[in-house]
Amino acid sequence: MKKFNLFKEIITVDKNSLQVAIDAQKTFGIDIGGKICHEPFTTDDILIYIGIPDAKAALCEALGRKYQVVEDGSRVLIKAFSNWQEIIGFNTPRATYDDTTGDGVDEFSTKEMEDIGWHAAEFNINYRTLVELLEEKCEGTLICIEQEDPYQFSGLGFIADHKHAAETLFAYCQKEVKRLIEEDEDFEKESLNDDELEAAEFFKAL
C-alpha cells in the first residue's frame, strides 16, 4: 500500500477547477491527488477537504483557517495537516479499516473481510496481524498522520481491490489455522470448542 502522510504532503489543485467549484456554491471535495470530487462520494475518494467554501473570501482563505493555501500560477498548493482530525472523520465512513483510535483496528468495512477477521480471532489471529498483511501484500492507500517527535501515527486504510484483499487474508488464515491445529496443543482438533470448530470449517482447515 502507498502511504499518504498528511504531515508531509502538499496537494496540488488546478486553480481554475477549484474556482469553478467554489463559485458553484455546492458541496464538493478535494482528493489526495488534487482532483475536485462531487457527491455522492465513493470508496475511491480519499479526501482532504469537503465543504462549501466562502465564495467572497480570497482563494488562500476560502477553505478555512486550518488549511495552508498558496497560489502558484495556474496551481493551488494545499497543506491540510492542521485539519487532520476532521479529515479522518469525513473519510472514515468510506475506509476499509480504521486505525486511528487507541484501541486499534477492530473491524473491516466489507462483510467478506469482516467474516475472516471474526473467525480468525478464534485462533488468536488479531486484526493487527491482518492489517499488516494487507499493507504489505495489497494495493491501496493508507492516509495517515505520522511524525517522529512527538511520535504519532494514525491511519485509515483504503484497499483498491477488496476481492484480492479478502483472498489474501483467507489464504493466510487458512494456512495459519491448519498449522495451529497440527502443531499447537491448545488447538488440537479433538479439543476445539464449537466456535473454534466453526472457524476451522470456515477456513477449510480440517
CSV table of C-alpha atoms in Angstrom, one decimal:
chain,number,residue,atom,x,y,z
A,1,MET,CA,0.0,0.0,0.0
A,2,LYS,CA,1.0,3.6,-0.6
A,3,LYS,CA,1.3,5.9,2.4
A,4,PHE,CA,-0.1,9.4,2.2
A,5,ASN,CA,1.3,11.3,5.2
A,6,LEU,CA,-0.8,14.4,5.9
A,7,PHE,CA,2.1,16.0,7.8
A,8,LYS,CA,4.4,15.9,4.7
A,9,GLU,CA,2.2,16.0,1.6
A,10,ILE,CA,1.3,19.1,-0.4
A,11,ILE,CA,-1.8,18.7,-2.5
A,12,THR,CA,-1.8,20.4,-5.9
A,13,VAL,CA,-5.1,21.5,-7.4
A,14,ASP,CA,-5.9,23.2,-10.7
A,15,LYS,CA,-6.7,26.8,-9.8
A,16,ASN,CA,-9.5,27.2,-12.4
A,17,SER,CA,-11.2,23.9,-11.4
A,18,LEU,CA,-11.1,24.9,-7.8
A,19,GLN,CA,-12.5,28.4,-8.5
A,20,VAL,CA,-15.4,26.9,-10.6
A,21,ALA,CA,-16.3,24.5,-7.7
A,22,ILE,CA,-16.2,27.4,-5.2
A,23,ASP,CA,-18.4,29.7,-7.4
A,24,ALA,CA,-21.0,26.9,-7.8
A,25,GLN,CA,-21.6,27.1,-4.0
A,26,LYS,CA,-22.4,23.4,-3.8
A,27,THR,CA,-20.7,20.8,-1.6
A,28,PHE,CA,-17.5,19.4,-3.2
A,29,GLY,CA,-14.4,17.5,-2.2
A,30,ILE,CA,-10.7,17.6,-3.0
A,31,ASP,CA,-9.0,14.3,-3.0
A,32,ILE,CA,-5.4,13.5,-2.2
A,33,GLY,CA,-4.4,13.7,-5.8
A,34,GLY,CA,-5.8,17.2,-6.1
A,35,LYS,CA,-8.9,16.2,-8.1
A,36,ILE,CA,-12.2,18.0,-7.4
A,37,CYS,CA,-14.9,15.5,-6.5
A,38,HIS,CA,-18.7,15.8,-6.1
A,39,GLU,CA,-21.3,13.9,-4.2
A,40,PRO,CA,-22.1,11.1,-3.8
A,41,PHE,CA,-18.5,10.3,-2.8
A,42,THR,CA,-17.3,6.7,-3.3
A,43,THR,CA,-14.7,4.4,-1.7
A,44,ASP,CA,-12.3,5.7,-4.3
A,45,ASP,CA,-12.5,9.2,-3.0
A,46,ILE,CA,-9.8,9.8,-0.3
A,47,LEU,CA,-10.5,13.4,0.6
A,48,ILE,CA,-8.6,16.2,2.2
A,49,TYR,CA,-11.5,18.6,2.0
A,50,ILE,CA,-15.3,18.5,2.0
A,51,GLY,CA,-17.5,21.6,2.1
A,52,ILE,CA,-18.8,24.8,0.6
A,53,PRO,CA,-16.1,27.5,0.8
A,54,ASP,CA,-16.9,31.1,1.2
A,55,ALA,CA,-17.1,32.5,-2.3
A,56,LYS,CA,-16.4,36.0,-1.1
A,57,ALA,CA,-13.1,35.0,0.6
A,58,ALA,CA,-9.7,35.2,-1.1
A,59,LEU,CA,-8.7,31.9,-2.6
A,60,CYS,CA,-6.0,31.4,0.0
A,61,GLU,CA,-8.6,31.7,2.8
A,62,ALA,CA,-11.6,30.1,1.2
A,63,LEU,CA,-11.1,26.5,2.5
A,64,GLY,CA,-10.8,27.7,6.1
A,65,ARG,CA,-8.1,28.6,8.6
A,66,LYS,CA,-6.9,25.0,9.1
A,67,TYR,CA,-5.7,24.8,5.5
A,68,GLN,CA,-2.5,26.5,4.3
A,69,VAL,CA,-3.2,27.6,0.7
A,70,VAL,CA,-0.7,29.2,-1.7
A,71,GLU,CA,-1.5,30.3,-5.2
A,72,ASP,CA,1.2,29.3,-7.7
A,73,GLY,CA,0.3,30.4,-11.2
A,74,SER,CA,-2.4,28.1,-12.5
A,75,ARG,CA,-2.0,25.8,-9.5
A,76,VAL,CA,-3.1,26.0,-5.9
A,77,LEU,CA,-0.9,24.3,-3.3
A,78,ILE,CA,-2.6,23.0,-0.2
A,79,LYS,CA,-1.2,21.7,3.1
A,80,ALA,CA,-4.0,20.0,5.1
A,81,PHE,CA,-2.4,18.5,8.1
A,82,SER,CA,-3.8,21.0,10.6
A,83,ASN,CA,-7.3,19.7,9.8
A,84,TRP,CA,-6.3,16.1,10.2
A,85,GLN,CA,-9.0,15.3,12.8
A,86,GLU,CA,-11.8,16.4,10.6
A,87,ILE,CA,-10.1,14.7,7.6
A,88,ILE,CA,-10.1,11.4,9.4
A,89,GLY,CA,-13.7,12.0,10.4
A,90,PHE,CA,-15.1,12.5,6.9
A,91,ASN,CA,-13.1,9.7,5.4
A,92,THR,CA,-13.8,7.1,7.9
A,93,PRO,CA,-17.2,6.0,6.5
A,94,ARG,CA,-15.6,5.0,3.2
A,95,ALA,CA,-12.4,3.4,4.6
A,96,THR,CA,-11.7,-0.3,4.5
A,97,TYR,CA,-10.4,-0.1,8.1
A,98,ASP,CA,-9.9,2.5,10.8
A,99,ASP,CA,-6.5,2.5,12.7
A,100,THR,CA,-7.0,5.9,14.3
A,101,THR,CA,-8.2,5.0,17.7
A,102,GLY,CA,-6.3,3.9,20.8
A,103,ASP,CA,-8.0,0.5,20.5
A,104,GLY,CA,-6.5,-0.1,17.1
A,105,VAL,CA,-8.4,-1.9,14.3
A,106,ASP,CA,-11.4,-3.9,15.4
A,107,GLU,CA,-13.4,-4.4,12.2
A,108,PHE,CA,-13.3,-4.3,8.4
A,109,SER,CA,-15.9,-2.4,6.3
A,110,THR,CA,-16.7,-5.3,3.9
A,111,LYS,CA,-18.7,-8.3,5.1
A,112,GLU,CA,-16.3,-10.8,3.4
A,113,MET,CA,-13.2,-9.4,5.1
A,114,GLU,CA,-15.0,-8.9,8.4
A,115,ASP,CA,-16.2,-12.6,8.4
A,116,ILE,CA,-12.5,-13.5,8.0
A,117,GLY,CA,-11.4,-11.3,10.9
A,118,TRP,CA,-14.2,-12.5,13.1
A,119,HIS,CA,-13.4,-16.2,12.6
A,120,ALA,CA,-9.6,-15.6,12.7
A,121,ALA,CA,-9.9,-14.3,16.2
A,122,GLU,CA,-10.9,-17.8,17.4
A,123,PHE,CA,-7.3,-18.8,16.7
A,124,ASN,CA,-5.7,-15.7,18.2
A,125,ILE,CA,-5.1,-14.1,14.8
A,126,ASN,CA,-5.8,-10.5,15.5
A,127,TYR,CA,-6.8,-7.6,13.3
A,128,ARG,CA,-3.3,-6.0,13.7
A,129,THR,CA,-1.7,-9.0,12.0
A,130,LEU,CA,-4.3,-9.0,9.2
A,131,VAL,CA,-3.9,-5.2,8.6
A,132,GLU,CA,-0.1,-5.6,8.4
A,133,LEU,CA,-0.6,-8.3,5.9
A,134,LEU,CA,-2.9,-6.1,3.8
A,135,GLU,CA,-0.4,-3.2,3.9
A,136,GLU,CA,2.4,-5.5,2.8
A,137,LYS,CA,0.6,-7.5,0.1
A,138,CYS,CA,-2.3,-5.4,-1.3
A,139,GLU,CA,-2.7,-2.3,-3.4
A,140,GLY,CA,-4.3,0.7,-1.8
A,141,THR,CA,-3.6,3.8,0.2
A,142,LEU,CA,-3.0,4.5,3.9
A,143,ILE,CA,-3.9,8.1,4.7
A,144,CYS,CA,-2.1,8.9,7.9
A,145,ILE,CA,-0.6,11.4,10.3
A,146,GLU,CA,2.9,10.4,11.1
A,147,GLN,CA,5.7,12.3,12.7
A,148,GLU,CA,8.7,11.3,14.7
A,149,ASP,CA,8.8,13.9,17.5
A,150,PRO,CA,6.5,13.6,19.3
A,151,TYR,CA,5.8,10.2,17.8
A,152,GLN,CA,2.3,10.0,16.4
A,153,PHE,CA,0.7,7.6,13.9
A,154,SER,CA,-2.9,7.1,12.9
A,155,GLY,CA,-4.3,5.9,9.6
A,156,LEU,CA,-7.3,4.9,7.5
A,157,GLY,CA,-6.8,2.1,5.0
A,158,PHE,CA,-8.4,2.2,1.6
A,159,ILE,CA,-7.9,-1.1,-0.2
A,160,ALA,CA,-8.1,-0.9,-4.0
A,161,ASP,CA,-9.3,-4.4,-4.7
A,162,HIS,CA,-11.4,-5.9,-1.9
A,163,LYS,CA,-11.8,-9.2,-3.6
A,164,HIS,CA,-8.0,-9.7,-3.8
A,165,ALA,CA,-7.6,-8.5,-0.2
A,166,ALA,CA,-10.2,-11.0,1.1
A,167,GLU,CA,-8.4,-13.8,-0.8
A,168,THR,CA,-5.1,-12.8,0.6
A,169,LEU,CA,-6.4,-12.8,4.2
A,170,PHE,CA,-8.3,-16.1,3.7
A,171,ALA,CA,-5.2,-17.8,2.3
A,172,TYR,CA,-3.0,-16.6,5.2
A,173,CYS,CA,-5.6,-17.6,7.9
A,174,GLN,CA,-6.2,-21.0,6.3
A,175,LYS,CA,-2.5,-21.8,6.4
A,176,GLU,CA,-2.1,-20.5,9.9
A,177,VAL,CA,-5.2,-22.3,11.3
A,178,LYS,CA,-4.0,-25.6,9.7
A,179,ARG,CA,-0.6,-25.1,11.3
A,180,LEU,CA,-2.1,-24.4,14.7
A,181,ILE,CA,-4.3,-27.5,14.6
A,182,GLU,CA,-1.3,-29.6,13.6
A,183,GLU,CA,1.3,-28.1,16.0
A,184,ASP,CA,-0.4,-26.3,18.9
A,185,GLU,CA,-1.7,-28.5,21.7
A,186,ASP,CA,-4.2,-25.7,22.6
A,187,PHE,CA,-5.8,-26.2,19.2
A,188,GLU,CA,-5.8,-29.9,18.7
A,189,LYS,CA,-8.7,-31.0,16.5
A,190,GLU,CA,-10.2,-33.1,19.3
A,191,SER,CA,-10.2,-30.3,21.8
A,192,LEU,CA,-11.7,-27.5,19.6
A,193,ASN,CA,-14.8,-25.8,21.1
A,194,ASP,CA,-17.8,-25.1,18.9
A,195,ASP,CA,-16.6,-21.6,17.9
A,196,GLU,CA,-13.1,-22.8,17.0
A,197,LEU,CA,-14.6,-25.7,15.1
A,198,GLU,CA,-16.8,-23.4,13.2
A,199,ALA,CA,-13.9,-21.1,12.4
A,200,ALA,CA,-11.7,-24.1,11.3
A,201,GLU,CA,-14.5,-25.2,9.0
A,202,PHE,CA,-14.9,-21.6,7.7
A,203,PHE,CA,-11.3,-21.6,6.6
A,204,LYS,CA,-11.5,-25.2,5.3
A,205,ALA,CA,-8.7,-26.1,7.6
A,206,LEU,CA,-9.9,-29.5,8.7
